[in-house]
Amino acid sequence: MKAGNFSDTPEFLLLGLTGDPELQPILFELFLSMYLVTVLGNLLIILAVSSDSRLHTPMYFFLSFLSSVDIGFTSTTMPKMLVNIQAQTQSISYTGCLTQICFVLFFAGLENGILVMMAYDRFVAICHPLRYKVIMNPKLCGLLLLLSFIISLLDALLHTSMALRLTFCTDLEIPHFFCELAHILRLACSDILINNILVYLVTSLLGVIPLSGIIFSYTQIVSSVMKIPSASGKYKAFSICGSHLIIVSLFYGTGFGVYLSSAETHSSRKGAIASVMYTAVTPMLNPFIYSLRNKDMLKALRKLVPRIPSFH
């Protein structure tokens, strides 16, 4: 089979979630609705946090950045899928594919970092409440975000630059709705040993270590919450932490499932369906999970959209 450098490859074919033509209109309407809800919901969170001075705290500061990342994350993959369904095509240029890989890794890394920061914020707020304002000062919050930005950018550039050295054969079909690094590596004709080592090494460092930090934070949180005498105090603490844990479980569970599962999973559309969870479903659910049961956020949202109902 003829092989070519990444830059010589004319285009890849994104097979999507299904090859059934009758399901394409349903998928288009479903994912268009999800995308619009994601963008609108997260924009409302950003506007609410920026417009209400009561929400100018580290927790909502990180939440607003998480919403920005979710908009970017979803916008990297879903518009192209919607355009392909509407145009009844499966093609994506090599430049577009490389761009998707870079931005998916970048936004995934940022979301990973912000989830860790939010866990640390809750840890300090519950376990060290008297020192909360001293520890979680604006300078520290800014430095944490800057560090996460730099690490995510370097990770994305590392993997995309390594993808440039790959050569590909004639089989350029990707059983996915966007270009994911794991699938691109499986299409390569050249040696991908170094690429695979980097994938597993970086996934371990930027996945396992932060997740361990989150688990440690919550073990300390649970220990502190159990010492709270009032049932209402325990409920409030677990309610806030529970929302964060749901998102953490969705994001890390599906993310590790995609990158660390067997080759059989990646060669089928099962991996694509799993990726829908962390690229589409999780960003869409974030505004609801983090905000609809939060009285302060609801008050801020009602100032922007007066018809938002109360949730008790």
Short mmCIF file of C-alpha atoms in Angstrom, two decimals, residues 15-177:
data_model
loop_
_atom_site.label_atom_id
_atom_site.label_comp_id
_atom_site.label_asym_id
_atom_site.label_seq_id
_atom_site.Cartn_x
_atom_site.Cartn_y
_atom_site.Cartn_z
CA LEU A 15 -17.23 7.45 9.75
CA GLY A 16 -19.22 8.99 12.58
CA LEU A 17 -21.43 7.21 15.08
CA THR A 18 -23.42 5.21 12.54
CA GLY A 19 -23.49 4.46 8.84
CA ASP A 20 -27.28 4.22 8.67
CA PRO A 21 -28.54 7.09 6.43
CA GLU A 22 -31.96 7.06 8.12
CA LEU A 23 -30.40 7.90 11.48
CA GLN A 24 -28.36 10.84 10.19
CA PRO A 25 -31.20 13.44 10.44
CA ILE A 26 -31.96 12.27 13.99
CA LEU A 27 -28.30 12.54 14.97
CA PHE A 28 -28.11 15.99 13.40
CA GLU A 29 -31.07 17.31 15.38
CA LEU A 30 -29.88 15.62 18.58
CA PHE A 31 -26.32 16.94 18.47
CA LEU A 32 -27.34 20.38 17.23
CA SER A 33 -29.66 20.66 20.23
CA MET A 34 -26.92 19.44 22.57
CA TYR A 35 -24.44 21.92 21.12
CA LEU A 36 -26.80 24.87 21.44
CA VAL A 37 -27.72 23.92 25.01
CA THR A 38 -24.01 23.56 25.86
CA VAL A 39 -23.03 26.94 24.45
CA LEU A 40 -26.05 28.79 25.87
CA GLY A 41 -25.85 27.15 29.30
CA ASN A 42 -22.15 27.77 29.74
CA LEU A 43 -22.41 31.35 28.43
CA LEU A 44 -25.08 32.04 31.04
CA ILE A 45 -22.75 30.72 33.76
CA ILE A 46 -19.92 33.00 32.56
CA LEU A 47 -22.23 36.05 32.40
CA ALA A 48 -23.78 35.29 35.80
CA VAL A 49 -20.40 34.97 37.52
CA SER A 50 -18.96 38.09 35.89
CA SER A 51 -22.04 40.25 36.58
CA ASP A 52 -22.70 39.33 40.23
CA SER A 53 -20.12 40.51 42.75
CA ARG A 54 -21.31 37.88 45.26
CA LEU A 55 -19.96 35.21 42.92
CA HIS A 56 -16.47 36.70 42.73
CA THR A 57 -14.99 33.85 44.76
CA PRO A 58 -12.45 31.14 43.81
CA MET A 59 -15.16 28.46 43.40
CA TYR A 60 -17.14 30.48 40.85
CA PHE A 61 -13.95 31.82 39.31
CA PHE A 62 -12.94 28.25 38.44
CA LEU A 63 -16.51 27.41 37.40
CA SER A 64 -16.60 30.27 34.88
CA PHE A 65 -13.30 29.10 33.38
CA LEU A 66 -14.64 25.54 33.25
CA SER A 67 -17.63 26.84 31.28
CA SER A 68 -15.28 28.63 28.85
CA VAL A 69 -13.29 25.42 28.37
CA ASP A 70 -16.47 23.40 27.81
CA ILE A 71 -17.57 25.78 25.05
CA GLY A 72 -14.17 25.49 23.39
CA PHE A 73 -14.03 21.71 23.86
CA THR A 74 -17.44 21.16 22.27
CA SER A 75 -16.85 23.69 19.49
CA THR A 76 -13.72 21.80 18.44
CA THR A 77 -15.61 18.64 17.49
CA MET A 78 -19.36 19.08 17.11
CA PRO A 79 -19.62 21.78 14.40
CA LYS A 80 -17.54 19.69 11.99
CA MET A 81 -19.69 16.63 12.68
CA LEU A 82 -22.87 18.64 12.09
CA VAL A 83 -21.50 20.09 8.83
CA ASN A 84 -20.55 16.61 7.60
CA ILE A 85 -24.00 15.21 8.39
CA GLN A 86 -25.76 18.13 6.71
CA ALA A 87 -23.49 18.01 3.64
CA GLN A 88 -23.64 14.19 3.55
CA THR A 89 -19.88 13.88 3.51
CA GLN A 90 -17.32 12.22 5.76
CA SER A 91 -14.16 14.02 4.76
CA ILE A 92 -11.86 16.16 6.89
CA SER A 93 -8.62 17.65 5.60
CA TYR A 94 -5.28 16.69 7.17
CA THR A 95 -4.95 20.26 8.43
CA GLY A 96 -8.38 20.13 9.99
CA CYS A 97 -7.62 16.74 11.50
CA LEU A 98 -4.36 17.93 13.02
CA THR A 99 -6.09 21.04 14.35
CA GLN A 100 -8.79 18.94 16.00
CA ILE A 101 -6.21 16.71 17.67
CA CYS A 102 -4.36 19.73 19.03
CA PHE A 103 -7.41 21.54 20.41
CA VAL A 104 -9.05 18.41 21.82
CA LEU A 105 -5.89 17.63 23.78
CA PHE A 106 -5.55 21.26 24.86
CA PHE A 107 -9.11 21.64 26.14
CA ALA A 108 -9.10 18.18 27.72
CA GLY A 109 -5.93 19.11 29.60
CA LEU A 110 -7.44 22.40 30.74
CA GLU A 111 -10.61 20.70 31.96
CA ASN A 112 -8.49 18.16 33.78
CA GLY A 113 -6.56 20.94 35.53
CA ILE A 114 -9.65 22.95 36.47
CA LEU A 115 -11.35 19.89 37.97
CA VAL A 116 -8.29 19.42 40.19
CA MET A 117 -8.35 23.09 41.20
CA MET A 118 -12.04 22.88 42.10
CA ALA A 119 -11.38 19.81 44.25
CA TYR A 120 -8.54 21.64 46.01
CA ASP A 121 -10.78 24.68 46.52
CA ARG A 122 -13.45 22.52 48.19
CA PHE A 123 -10.78 20.80 50.28
CA VAL A 124 -9.50 24.13 51.63
CA ALA A 125 -13.03 25.52 52.15
CA ILE A 126 -14.23 22.52 54.18
CA CYS A 127 -11.07 21.33 55.91
CA HIS A 128 -9.44 24.74 56.53
CA PRO A 129 -12.33 27.26 56.53
CA LEU A 130 -10.58 29.85 58.73
CA ARG A 131 -7.60 30.03 56.35
CA TYR A 132 -9.64 29.80 53.15
CA LYS A 133 -9.32 33.44 52.04
CA VAL A 134 -5.62 33.50 52.86
CA ILE A 135 -4.82 30.29 50.96
CA MET A 136 -7.17 30.72 47.98
CA ASN A 137 -6.11 34.27 47.17
CA PRO A 138 -6.49 35.74 43.64
CA LYS A 139 -2.74 35.41 42.96
CA LEU A 140 -2.75 31.66 43.66
CA CYS A 141 -5.90 31.11 41.58
CA GLY A 142 -4.33 32.97 38.65
CA LEU A 143 -1.07 31.04 38.93
CA LEU A 144 -2.92 27.70 39.03
CA LEU A 145 -4.83 28.56 35.86
CA LEU A 146 -1.67 29.77 34.14
CA LEU A 147 0.16 26.57 35.08
CA SER A 148 -2.70 24.44 33.76
CA PHE A 149 -2.75 26.47 30.53
CA ILE A 150 0.99 26.02 29.94
CA ILE A 151 0.97 22.28 30.71
CA SER A 152 -2.08 21.68 28.48
CA LEU A 153 -0.56 23.68 25.62
CA LEU A 154 2.77 21.85 25.82
CA ASP A 155 0.99 18.49 25.93
CA ALA A 156 -1.12 19.33 22.87
CA LEU A 157 1.85 20.65 20.89
CA LEU A 158 3.97 17.63 21.82
CA HIS A 159 1.47 15.09 20.49
CA THR A 160 0.54 17.05 17.36
CA SER A 161 4.18 17.65 16.45
CA MET A 162 4.85 13.92 16.87
CA ALA A 163 1.89 13.21 14.57
CA LEU A 164 3.56 15.23 11.81
CA ARG A 165 6.29 12.60 11.43
CA LEU A 166 3.79 9.80 10.76
CA THR A 167 3.16 8.22 7.37
CA PHE A 168 -0.18 6.77 6.35
CA CYS A 169 -1.38 4.08 3.96
CA THR A 170 -4.47 4.11 1.78
CA ASP A 171 -6.85 3.17 4.61
CA LEU A 172 -7.73 6.58 6.04
CA GLU A 173 -11.11 5.76 7.61
CA ILE A 174 -11.58 6.88 11.22
CA PRO A 175 -14.43 5.12 13.11
CA HIS A 176 -15.20 8.30 15.00
CA PHE A 177 -16.96 11.67 14.65
#
